[in-house]
């Protein structure tokens, strides 16, 4: 590519984001570049939006870009007053945390998610005979991020049962 194209691209990437007027600049500077969940709050601490990302900083700032891809981002930018984040060990932790927070806080600008009410996992538990048994558990019943001995994260009971059957068939 010509030098001018590269310089234009670098200039675009390095220019500071257009921050919403109600948001403190120091908050944005503190955003981590790690896996986790970010939460946008409006007036009276009303939850506006919850998102998950492998890079909290990049994803949160993308909502404030001048060339917003979604009308929702413009509405959030007008209303945002505060940003919080929760760092997680990886993508699975971010998914579980986001799911739990969406159910708890019901942010105004998150689209309704189909199947969240059925988010489930297999839990390994000791059996009376000294072996192990599996039990299907649902996200609405427990904190997946803190629960030990879970296998998989499934959007529905049917998907969870299908995977268990595949494992059973593979191991006879």
CSV table of N, CA and C in Angstrom, one decimal:
chain,number,residue,atom,x,y,z
A,1,UNK,N,0.8,-1.2,0.0
A,1,UNK,CA,0.0,0.0,0.0
A,1,UNK,C,0.9,1.2,0.0
A,2,UNK,N,0.4,2.3,-0.6
A,2,UNK,CA,1.1,3.5,-0.6
A,2,UNK,C,1.3,4.1,0.9
A,3,UNK,N,2.4,4.8,1.1
A,3,UNK,CA,2.6,5.4,2.4
A,3,UNK,C,1.5,6.2,2.9
A,4,UNK,N,0.9,7.0,2.0
A,4,UNK,CA,-0.2,7.9,2.4
A,4,UNK,C,-1.4,7.1,3.0
A,5,UNK,N,-1.7,5.9,2.4
A,5,UNK,CA,-2.8,5.1,2.8
A,5,UNK,C,-2.5,4.6,4.2
A,6,UNK,N,-1.3,4.1,4.4
A,6,UNK,CA,-0.9,3.6,5.7
A,6,UNK,C,-1.0,4.7,6.8
A,7,UNK,N,-0.5,5.9,6.4
A,7,UNK,CA,-0.5,7.0,7.4
A,7,UNK,C,-2.0,7.4,7.7
A,8,UNK,N,-2.9,7.4,6.7
A,8,UNK,CA,-4.3,7.7,6.9
A,8,UNK,C,-4.9,6.7,7.9
A,9,UNK,N,-4.6,5.4,7.7
A,9,UNK,CA,-5.2,4.4,8.5
A,9,UNK,C,-4.7,4.5,10.0
A,10,UNK,N,-3.4,4.8,10.1
A,10,UNK,CA,-2.8,5.0,11.4
A,10,UNK,C,-3.4,6.2,12.2
A,11,UNK,N,-3.6,7.3,11.4
A,11,UNK,CA,-4.2,8.5,12.0
A,11,UNK,C,-5.6,8.2,12.5
A,12,UNK,N,-6.4,7.4,11.7
A,12,UNK,CA,-7.7,7.1,12.0
A,12,UNK,C,-7.8,6.2,13.3
A,13,UNK,N,-6.8,5.2,13.4
A,13,UNK,CA,-6.8,4.3,14.5
A,13,UNK,C,-6.3,5.0,15.8
A,14,UNK,N,-5.5,5.9,15.7
A,14,UNK,CA,-4.9,6.5,16.8
A,14,UNK,C,-5.6,7.8,17.4
A,15,UNK,N,-6.6,8.3,16.6
A,15,UNK,CA,-7.2,9.5,17.1
A,15,UNK,C,-8.1,9.1,18.3
A,16,UNK,N,-8.3,10.0,19.2
A,16,UNK,CA,-9.0,9.7,20.5
A,16,UNK,C,-10.5,9.5,20.1
A,17,UNK,N,-11.2,8.6,20.9
A,17,UNK,CA,-12.6,8.3,20.6
A,17,UNK,C,-13.4,9.5,21.0
A,18,UNK,N,-14.6,9.6,20.3
A,18,UNK,CA,-15.5,10.7,20.6
A,18,UNK,C,-16.3,10.2,21.9
A,19,UNK,N,-16.0,10.8,23.0
A,19,UNK,CA,-16.6,10.4,24.2
A,19,UNK,C,-18.0,11.1,24.4
A,20,UNK,N,-18.9,10.3,25.0
A,20,UNK,CA,-20.2,11.0,25.3
A,20,UNK,C,-20.0,12.1,26.3
A,21,UNK,N,-20.8,13.1,26.2
A,21,UNK,CA,-20.6,14.3,27.1
A,21,UNK,C,-20.7,14.0,28.6
A,22,UNK,N,-21.6,13.1,28.9
A,22,UNK,CA,-21.8,12.8,30.4
A,22,UNK,C,-20.8,11.8,31.0
A,23,UNK,N,-19.8,11.4,30.2
A,23,UNK,CA,-18.8,10.4,30.7
A,23,UNK,C,-17.5,11.0,31.1
A,24,UNK,N,-17.0,10.6,32.2
A,24,UNK,CA,-15.7,11.1,32.7
A,24,UNK,C,-14.6,10.4,31.9
A,25,UNK,N,-13.6,11.2,31.4
A,25,UNK,CA,-12.5,10.8,30.6
A,25,UNK,C,-11.6,9.8,31.3
A,26,UNK,N,-11.4,10.0,32.6
A,26,UNK,CA,-10.6,9.1,33.4
A,26,UNK,C,-11.1,7.7,33.5
A,27,UNK,N,-12.4,7.6,33.5
A,27,UNK,CA,-13.0,6.2,33.5
A,27,UNK,C,-12.6,5.5,32.2
A,28,UNK,N,-12.7,6.1,31.1
A,28,UNK,CA,-12.3,5.5,29.8
A,28,UNK,C,-10.9,5.1,29.8
A,29,UNK,N,-10.0,5.9,30.4
A,29,UNK,CA,-8.6,5.6,30.4
A,29,UNK,C,-8.3,4.4,31.2
A,30,UNK,N,-9.1,4.1,32.2
A,30,UNK,CA,-8.9,2.9,33.1
A,30,UNK,C,-9.4,1.6,32.5
A,31,UNK,N,-10.2,1.7,31.5
A,31,UNK,CA,-10.7,0.4,30.9
A,31,UNK,C,-9.6,-0.6,30.6
A,32,UNK,N,-9.8,-1.8,31.0
A,32,UNK,CA,-8.7,-2.8,30.8
A,32,UNK,C,-8.8,-3.5,29.4
A,33,UNK,N,-7.7,-4.0,28.9
A,33,UNK,CA,-7.7,-4.7,27.6
A,33,UNK,C,-7.7,-6.2,27.9
A,34,UNK,N,-8.7,-6.6,28.6
A,34,UNK,CA,-8.8,-8.1,29.0
A,34,UNK,C,-10.2,-8.6,28.8
A,35,UNK,N,-10.4,-9.9,28.9
A,35,UNK,CA,-11.7,-10.5,28.8
A,35,UNK,C,-12.6,-10.0,30.0
A,36,UNK,N,-13.9,-9.9,29.7
A,36,UNK,CA,-14.8,-9.5,30.7
A,36,UNK,C,-16.1,-8.9,30.2
A,37,UNK,N,-16.8,-8.2,31.1
A,37,UNK,CA,-18.1,-7.6,30.8
A,37,UNK,C,-18.0,-6.1,31.1
A,38,UNK,N,-18.6,-5.3,30.3
A,38,UNK,CA,-18.7,-3.9,30.6
A,38,UNK,C,-20.2,-3.5,30.7
A,39,UNK,N,-20.5,-2.5,31.6
A,39,UNK,CA,-21.8,-2.1,31.9
A,39,UNK,C,-21.9,-0.6,31.7
A,40,UNK,N,-22.9,-0.1,31.0
A,40,UNK,CA,-23.1,1.3,30.8
A,40,UNK,C,-24.3,1.7,31.7
A,41,UNK,N,-24.2,2.8,32.4
A,41,UNK,CA,-25.3,3.2,33.3
A,41,UNK,C,-25.7,4.7,32.9
A,42,UNK,N,-26.9,5.0,33.0
A,42,UNK,CA,-27.4,6.3,32.7
A,42,UNK,C,-27.8,7.1,34.0
A,43,UNK,N,-28.7,8.1,33.8
A,43,UNK,CA,-29.2,8.8,35.0
A,43,UNK,C,-29.8,7.9,36.0
A,44,UNK,N,-29.6,8.3,37.3
A,44,UNK,CA,-30.1,7.5,38.4
A,44,UNK,C,-29.6,6.0,38.4
A,45,UNK,N,-28.4,5.8,37.8
A,45,UNK,CA,-27.8,4.5,37.8
A,45,UNK,C,-28.6,3.5,37.1
A,46,UNK,N,-29.5,3.9,36.1
A,46,UNK,CA,-30.3,3.0,35.4
A,46,UNK,C,-29.3,2.2,34.4
A,47,UNK,N,-29.4,0.9,34.4
A,47,UNK,CA,-28.6,0.1,33.5
A,47,UNK,C,-29.0,0.3,32.0
A,48,UNK,N,-28.1,0.7,31.2
A,48,UNK,CA,-28.4,1.0,29.8
A,48,UNK,C,-28.0,-0.2,28.9
A,49,UNK,N,-26.8,-0.7,29.1
A,49,UNK,CA,-26.3,-1.8,28.2
A,49,UNK,C,-25.3,-2.6,28.9
A,50,UNK,N,-25.3,-3.9,28.6
A,50,UNK,CA,-24.2,-4.8,29.1
A,50,UNK,C,-23.7,-5.6,27.9
A,51,UNK,N,-22.3,-5.6,27.8
A,51,UNK,CA,-21.7,-6.3,26.7
A,51,UNK,C,-20.5,-7.1,27.3
A,52,UNK,N,-20.2,-8.1,26.5
A,52,UNK,CA,-19.0,-9.0,26.9
A,52,UNK,C,-18.0,-8.8,25.8
A,53,UNK,N,-16.7,-9.1,26.1
A,53,UNK,CA,-15.7,-8.9,25.1
A,53,UNK,C,-14.4,-9.6,25.6
A,54,UNK,N,-13.6,-9.9,24.6
A,54,UNK,CA,-12.2,-10.4,24.8
A,54,UNK,C,-11.3,-9.2,25.1
A,55,UNK,N,-11.7,-8.0,24.8
A,55,UNK,CA,-11.0,-6.7,25.0
A,55,UNK,C,-12.0,-5.7,25.4
A,56,UNK,N,-12.2,-5.5,26.7
A,56,UNK,CA,-13.2,-4.6,27.3
A,56,UNK,C,-13.0,-3.2,26.7
A,57,UNK,N,-11.8,-2.7,26.7
A,57,UNK,CA,-11.5,-1.4,26.3
A,57,UNK,C,-12.0,-1.1,24.8
A,58,UNK,N,-11.5,-2.0,24.0
A,58,UNK,CA,-11.8,-1.9,22.5
A,58,UNK,C,-13.3,-1.9,22.3
A,59,UNK,N,-14.0,-2.9,22.9
A,59,UNK,CA,-15.5,-3.0,22.7
A,59,UNK,C,-16.3,-1.9,23.2
A,60,UNK,N,-15.9,-1.4,24.4
A,60,UNK,CA,-16.6,-0.3,25.0
A,60,UNK,C,-16.4,1.0,24.2
A,61,UNK,N,-15.2,1.2,23.8
A,61,UNK,CA,-14.9,2.4,23.0
A,61,UNK,C,-15.6,2.4,21.6
A,62,UNK,N,-15.8,1.2,21.1
A,62,UNK,CA,-16.4,1.0,19.7
A,62,UNK,C,-17.9,1.6,19.8
A,63,UNK,N,-18.5,1.6,20.9
A,63,UNK,CA,-19.8,2.2,21.0
A,63,UNK,C,-19.8,3.7,20.9
A,64,UNK,N,-18.6,4.3,21.1
A,64,UNK,CA,-18.5,5.8,21.0
A,64,UNK,C,-17.9,6.2,19.7
A,65,UNK,N,-17.6,5.3,18.8
A,65,UNK,CA,-16.9,5.7,17.5
A,65,UNK,C,-17.8,6.7,16.7
A,66,UNK,N,-17.2,7.5,16.0
A,66,UNK,CA,-17.9,8.5,15.2
A,66,UNK,C,-18.8,7.9,14.1
A,67,UNK,N,-18.3,6.7,13.6
A,67,UNK,CA,-19.1,6.1,12.5
A,67,UNK,C,-19.9,4.9,13.1
A,68,UNK,N,-20.7,5.2,14.1
A,68,UNK,CA,-21.5,4.2,14.8
A,68,UNK,C,-22.3,3.3,13.8
A,69,UNK,N,-22.2,2.0,14.0
A,69,UNK,CA,-22.8,1.1,13.1
A,69,UNK,C,-24.3,0.9,13.5
A,70,UNK,N,-24.6,1.1,14.8
A,70,UNK,CA,-26.0,0.9,15.3
A,70,UNK,C,-26.6,2.2,15.8
A,71,UNK,N,-27.9,2.4,15.6
A,71,UNK,CA,-28.6,3.5,16.1
A,71,UNK,C,-28.6,3.4,17.7
A,72,UNK,N,-28.6,2.2,18.2
A,72,UNK,CA,-28.6,2.0,19.6
A,72,UNK,C,-27.4,2.7,20.3
A,73,UNK,N,-26.2,2.6,19.6
A,73,UNK,CA,-25.0,3.2,20.1
A,73,UNK,C,-25.1,4.7,20.3
A,74,UNK,N,-25.8,5.4,19.4
A,74,UNK,CA,-26.0,6.8,19.5
A,74,UNK,C,-26.9,7.1,20.7
A,75,UNK,N,-27.9,6.3,20.9
A,75,UNK,CA,-28.8,6.5,22.1
A,75,UNK,C,-28.1,6.3,23.4
A,76,UNK,N,-27.2,5.3,23.4
A,76,UNK,CA,-26.5,5.0,24.6
A,76,UNK,C,-25.5,6.1,24.9
A,77,UNK,N,-24.8,6.6,23.9
A,77,UNK,CA,-23.9,7.7,24.0
A,77,UNK,C,-24.5,9.0,24.6
A,78,UNK,N,-25.8,9.2,24.2
A,78,UNK,CA,-26.5,10.4,24.8
A,78,UNK,C,-26.8,10.2,26.2
A,79,UNK,N,-27.1,9.0,26.6
A,79,UNK,CA,-27.6,8.7,28.0
A,79,UNK,C,-26.6,8.3,29.0
A,80,UNK,N,-25.4,7.8,28.5
A,80,UNK,CA,-24.4,7.2,29.5
A,80,UNK,C,-23.8,8.3,30.4
A,81,UNK,N,-23.7,7.8,31.7
A,81,UNK,CA,-23.1,8.7,32.7
A,81,UNK,C,-22.0,8.0,33.4
A,82,UNK,N,-22.0,6.6,33.4
A,82,UNK,CA,-21.0,5.8,34.1
A,82,UNK,C,-20.7,4.5,33.4
A,83,UNK,N,-19.5,4.0,33.6
A,83,UNK,CA,-19.1,2.7,33.0
A,83,UNK,C,-18.5,1.9,34.1
A,84,UNK,N,-18.9,0.6,34.2
A,84,UNK,CA,-18.3,-0.3,35.1
A,84,UNK,C,-17.8,-1.5,34.3
A,85,UNK,N,-16.9,-2.3,34.8
A,85,UNK,CA,-16.5,-3.5,34.1
A,85,UNK,C,-16.1,-4.6,35.1
A,86,UNK,N,-16.2,-5.8,34.7
A,86,UNK,CA,-15.8,-7.0,35.5
A,86,UNK,C,-14.9,-7.8,34.6
A,87,UNK,N,-13.7,-7.9,35.1
A,87,UNK,CA,-12.7,-8.8,34.3
A,87,UNK,C,-13.0,-10.2,34.6
A,88,UNK,N,-12.8,-11.1,33.6
A,88,UNK,CA,-13.0,-12.5,33.8
A,88,UNK,C,-11.7,-13.2,33.3
A,89,UNK,N,-11.6,-14.5,33.6
A,89,UNK,CA,-10.4,-15.3,33.2
A,89,UNK,C,-10.4,-15.6,31.7
A,90,UNK,N,-11.6,-15.6,31.1
A,90,UNK,CA,-11.6,-15.9,29.7
A,90,UNK,C,-13.0,-15.6,29.1
A,91,UNK,N,-13.3,-16.1,27.9
A,91,UNK,CA,-14.5,-15.9,27.2
A,91,UNK,C,-15.7,-16.6,27.9
A,92,UNK,N,-15.5,-17.8,28.4
A,92,UNK,CA,-16.6,-18.5,29.1
A,92,UNK,C,-17.0,-17.7,30.4
A,93,UNK,N,-16.1,-17.2,31.1
A,93,UNK,CA,-16.4,-16.4,32.3
A,93,UNK,C,-17.2,-15.2,31.9
A,94,UNK,N,-16.8,-14.6,30.8
A,94,UNK,CA,-17.5,-13.4,30.3
A,94,UNK,C,-18.9,-13.7,29.9
A,95,UNK,N,-19.1,-14.8,29.2
A,95,UNK,CA,-20.5,-15.2,28.8
A,95,UNK,C,-21.4,-15.5,30.0
A,96,UNK,N,-20.8,-16.2,31.0
A,96,UNK,CA,-21.6,-16.5,32.2
A,96,UNK,C,-22.0,-15.2,32.9
A,97,UNK,N,-21.0,-14.4,33.1
A,97,UNK,CA,-21.2,-13.1,33.8
A,97,UNK,C,-22.2,-12.2,33.1
A,98,UNK,N,-22.1,-12.1,31.8
A,98,UNK,CA,-23.0,-11.3,31.0
A,98,UNK,C,-24.4,-11.9,31.2
A,99,UNK,N,-24.6,-13.2,31.0
A,99,UNK,CA,-25.9,-13.8,31.1
A,99,UNK,C,-26.5,-13.5,32.5
A,100,UNK,N,-25.8,-13.7,33.5
A,100,UNK,CA,-26.3,-13.4,34.9
A,100,UNK,C,-26.7,-12.0,35.1
A,101,UNK,N,-25.9,-11.1,34.6
A,101,UNK,CA,-26.2,-9.6,34.8
A,101,UNK,C,-27.4,-9.2,33.9
A,102,UNK,N,-27.5,-9.8,32.7
A,102,UNK,CA,-28.6,-9.4,31.8
A,102,UNK,C,-29.9,-9.8,32.5
A,103,UNK,N,-30.0,-11.0,33.1
A,103,UNK,CA,-31.2,-11.5,33.8
A,103,UNK,C,-31.5,-10.6,35.1
A,104,UNK,N,-30.4,-10.2,35.7
A,104,UNK,CA,-30.6,-9.5,37.0
A,104,UNK,C,-30.9,-8.0,36.8
A,105,UNK,N,-30.3,-7.3,35.8
A,105,UNK,CA,-30.4,-5.9,35.6
A,105,UNK,C,-31.4,-5.4,34.5
A,106,UNK,N,-31.6,-6.3,33.5
A,106,UNK,CA,-32.5,-5.9,32.4
A,106,UNK,C,-32.2,-4.6,31.8
A,107,UNK,N,-31.0,-4.4,31.2
A,107,UNK,CA,-30.7,-3.1,30.7
A,107,UNK,C,-31.6,-2.7,29.5
A,108,UNK,N,-31.8,-1.5,29.3
A,108,UNK,CA,-32.8,-1.0,28.4
A,108,UNK,C,-32.4,-1.2,26.9
A,109,UNK,N,-31.1,-1.1,26.6
A,109,UNK,CA,-30.7,-1.2,25.2
A,109,UNK,C,-30.2,-2.6,24.8
A,110,UNK,N,-30.2,-3.6,25.6
A,110,UNK,CA,-29.8,-4.9,25.2
A,110,UNK,C,-31.1,-5.6,24.5
A,111,UNK,N,-30.9,-6.2,23.4
A,111,UNK,CA,-32.0,-6.9,22.8
A,111,UNK,C,-32.4,-8.1,23.6
A,112,UNK,N,-33.7,-8.5,23.6
A,112,UNK,CA,-34.0,-9.7,24.3
A,112,UNK,C,-33.3,-10.9,23.7
A,113,UNK,N,-32.8,-11.8,24.6
A,113,UNK,CA,-32.1,-12.9,24.1
A,113,UNK,C,-32.9,-14.2,24.2
A,114,UNK,N,-33.0,-14.9,23.1
A,114,UNK,CA,-33.8,-16.1,23.1
A,114,UNK,C,-33.0,-17.2,23.8
A,115,UNK,N,-33.7,-18.0,24.6
A,115,UNK,CA,-33.1,-19.2,25.1
A,115,UNK,C,-32.3,-19.0,26.4
A,116,UNK,N,-32.1,-17.7,26.8
A,116,UNK,CA,-31.4,-17.5,28.1
A,116,UNK,C,-32.0,-18.2,29.3
A,117,UNK,N,-33.3,-18.3,29.2
A,117,UNK,CA,-34.0,-18.9,30.4
A,117,UNK,C,-33.6,-20.4,30.5
A,118,UNK,N,-33.0,-21.0,29.5
A,118,UNK,CA,-32.7,-22.4,29.5
A,118,UNK,C,-31.2,-22.7,29.6
A,119,UNK,N,-30.4,-21.7,29.7
A,119,UNK,CA,-28.9,-21.8,29.7
A,119,UNK,C,-28.6,-22.9,30.8
A,120,UNK,N,-27.9,-24.0,30.4
A,120,UNK,CA,-27.7,-25.0,31.3
A,120,UNK,C,-26.3,-25.7,31.2
A,121,UNK,N,-26.0,-26.6,32.1
A,121,UNK,CA,-24.7,-27.3,32.1
A,121,UNK,C,-24.9,-28.6,32.8
A,122,UNK,N,-23.9,-29.5,32.6
A,122,UNK,CA,-23.9,-30.8,33.3
A,122,UNK,C,-23.0,-30.6,34.5
A,123,UNK,N,-23.5,-31.0,35.7
A,123,UNK,CA,-22.8,-31.0,36.9
A,123,UNK,C,-22.4,-32.4,37.4
A,124,UNK,N,-21.1,-32.6,37.6
A,124,UNK,CA,-20.6,-33.9,38.1
A,124,UNK,C,-20.7,-33.9,39.6
A,125,UNK,N,-21.4,-34.9,40.1
A,125,UNK,CA,-21.6,-35.1,41.6
A,125,UNK,C,-21.3,-36.5,42.1
A,126,UNK,N,-20.8,-36.6,43.3
A,126,UNK,CA,-20.5,-37.9,43.8
A,126,UNK,C,-21.8,-38.7,43.9
A,127,UNK,N,-21.7,-40.0,43.6
A,127,UNK,CA,-22.8,-40.9,43.7
A,127,UNK,C,-22.7,-41.7,45.0
A,128,UNK,N,-23.8,-42.4,45.4
A,128,UNK,CA,-23.7,-43.2,46.6
A,128,UNK,C,-22.8,-44.4,46.5
A,129,UNK,N,-22.6,-44.9,45.3
A,129,UNK,CA,-21.7,-46.0,45.1
A,129,UNK,C,-20.2,-45.7,45.0
A,130,UNK,N,-19.9,-44.4,45.3
A,130,UNK,CA,-18.5,-44.0,45.2
A,130,UNK,C,-18.1,-43.4,43.9
A,131,UNK,N,-18.9,-43.6,42.8
A,131,UNK,CA,-18.6,-43.1,41.5
A,131,UNK,C,-19.1,-41.7,41.4
A,132,UNK,N,-19.3,-41.3,40.1
A,132,UNK,CA,-19.8,-40.0,39.8
A,132,UNK,C,-21.1,-40.1,39.0
A,133,UNK,N,-22.0,-39.1,39.1
A,133,UNK,CA,-23.2,-39.0,38.4
A,133,UNK,C,-23.3,-37.6,37.8
A,134,UNK,N,-24.1,-37.4,36.8
A,134,UNK,CA,-24.3,-36.1,36.2
A,134,UNK,C,-25.7,-35.6,36.4
A,135,UNK,N,-25.9,-34.3,36.6
A,135,UNK,CA,-27.2,-33.7,36.8
A,135,UNK,C,-27.2,-32.5,36.0
A,136,UNK,N,-28.3,-32.2,35.3
A,136,UNK,CA,-28.5,-31.0,34.5
A,136,UNK,C,-28.9,-29.9,35.4
A,137,UNK,N,-28.1,-28.8,35.4
A,137,UNK,CA,-28.4,-27.6,36.2
A,137,UNK,C,-28.6,-26.4,35.3
A,138,UNK,N,-29.4,-25.4,35.7
A,138,UNK,CA,-29.7,-24.3,34.9
A,138,UNK,C,-29.1,-23.0,35.5
A,139,UNK,N,-28.8,-22.0,34.7
A,139,UNK,CA,-28.2,-20.8,35.1
A,139,UNK,C,-29.0,-20.0,36.1
A,140,UNK,N,-30.3,-20.2,35.9
A,140,UNK,CA,-31.2,-19.4,36.8
A,140,UNK,C,-31.2,-20.0,38.3
A,141,UNK,N,-30.6,-21.2,38.4
A,141,UNK,CA,-30.6,-21.8,39.7
A,141,UNK,C,-29.3,-21.6,40.5
A,142,UNK,N,-28.2,-21.2,39.8
A,142,UNK,CA,-26.9,-21.1,40.5
A,142,UNK,C,-26.0,-20.2,39.8
A,143,UNK,N,-24.9,-19.8,40.4
A,143,UNK,CA,-23.9,-18.9,39.8
A,143,UNK,C,-22.9,-19.8,39.1
A,144,UNK,N,-23.0,-19.9,37.8
A,144,UNK,CA,-22.1,-20.7,37.0
A,144,UNK,C,-20.6,-20.4,37.2
A,145,UNK,N,-20.3,-19.1,37.4
A,145,UNK,CA,-19.0,-18.7,37.6
A,145,UNK,C,-18.3,-19.2,38.9
A,146,UNK,N,-19.1,-19.5,39.9
A,146,UNK,CA,-18.5,-20.0,41.1
A,146,UNK,C,-18.8,-21.5,41.4
A,147,UNK,N,-19.5,-22.1,40.6
A,147,UNK,CA,-19.9,-23.5,40.8
A,147,UNK,C,-18.8,-24.5,40.3
A,148,UNK,N,-18.4,-25.4,41.1
A,148,UNK,CA,-17.4,-26.3,40.7
A,148,UNK,C,-18.0,-27.5,39.9
A,149,UNK,N,-17.2,-28.2,39.2
A,149,UNK,CA,-17.5,-29.5,38.6
A,149,UNK,C,-18.6,-29.4,37.5
A,150,UNK,N,-18.6,-28.3,36.7
A,150,UNK,CA,-19.5,-28.2,35.6
A,150,UNK,C,-18.9,-28.6,34.3
A,151,UNK,N,-19.7,-29.2,33.4
A,151,UNK,CA,-19.2,-29.5,32.1
A,151,UNK,C,-20.1,-28.9,31.0
A,152,UNK,N,-19.5,-28.0,30.2
A,152,UNK,CA,-20.2,-27.4,29.1
A,152,UNK,C,-21.1,-26.3,29.5
A,153,UNK,N,-21.5,-25.5,28.5
A,153,UNK,CA,-22.5,-24.5,28.6
A,153,UNK,C,-23.4,-24.6,27.4
A,154,UNK,N,-24.7,-24.9,27.6
A,154,UNK,CA,-25.6,-25.2,26.5
A,154,UNK,C,-26.8,-24.3,26.5
A,155,UNK,N,-27.2,-23.9,25.3
A,155,UNK,CA,-28.4,-22.9,25.2
A,155,UNK,C,-29.7,-23.6,25.6
A,156,UNK,N,-29.8,-24.9,25.4
A,156,UNK,CA,-31.1,-25.6,25.7
A,156,UNK,C,-30.8,-27.0,26.3
A,157,UNK,N,-31.8,-27.5,27.0
A,157,UNK,CA,-31.7,-28.9,27.5
A,157,UNK,C,-31.4,-29.9,26.4
A,158,UNK,N,-32.1,-29.7,25.3
A,158,UNK,CA,-31.9,-30.6,24.1
A,158,UNK,C,-30.4,-30.7,23.7
A,159,UNK,N,-29.8,-29.5,23.6
A,159,UNK,CA,-28.4,-29.5,23.2
A,159,UNK,C,-27.5,-30.2,24.2
A,160,UNK,N,-27.8,-30.0,25.5
A,160,UNK,CA,-27.0,-30.6,26.6
A,160,UNK,C,-27.2,-32.2,26.5
A,161,UNK,N,-28.4,-32.6,26.3
A,161,UNK,CA,-28.7,-34.1,26.2
A,161,UNK,C,-28.0,-34.7,25.0
A,162,UNK,N,-28.0,-34.0,23.9
A,162,UNK,CA,-27.4,-34.5,22.7
A,162,UNK,C,-25.9,-34.7,22.9
A,163,UNK,N,-25.2,-33.7,23.5
A,163,UNK,CA,-23.8,-33.8,23.8
A,163,UNK,C,-23.5,-34.9,24.7
A,164,UNK,N,-24.3,-35.1,25.8
A,164,UNK,CA,-24.1,-36.2,26.7
A,164,UNK,C,-24.2,-37.5,26.0
A,165,UNK,N,-25.2,-37.7,25.1
A,165,UNK,CA,-25.3,-38.9,24.3
A,165,UNK,C,-24.1,-39.2,23.4
A,166,UNK,N,-23.6,-38.1,22.8
A,166,UNK,CA,-22.4,-38.3,22.0
A,166,UNK,C,-21.2,-38.7,22.8
A,167,UNK,N,-21.0,-38.2,24.0
A,167,UNK,CA,-19.9,-38.6,24.9
A,167,UNK,C,-20.1,-40.0,25.3
A,168,UNK,N,-21.4,-40.4,25.7
A,168,UNK,CA,-21.6,-41.8,26.1
A,168,UNK,C,-21.4,-42.7,25.0
A,169,UNK,N,-21.8,-42.4,23.8
A,169,UNK,CA,-21.6,-43.3,22.6
A,169,UNK,C,-20.1,-43.4,22.3
A,170,UNK,N,-19.3,-42.3,22.4
A,170,UNK,CA,-17.9,-42.4,22.1
A,170,UNK,C,-17.1,-43.2,23.2
A,171,UNK,N,-17.6,-43.2,24.4
A,171,UNK,CA,-16.9,-43.9,25.5
A,171,UNK,C,-17.6,-45.2,25.9
A,172,UNK,N,-18.6,-45.5,25.2
A,172,UNK,CA,-19.4,-46.8,25.4
A,172,UNK,C,-19.8,-46.9,26.9
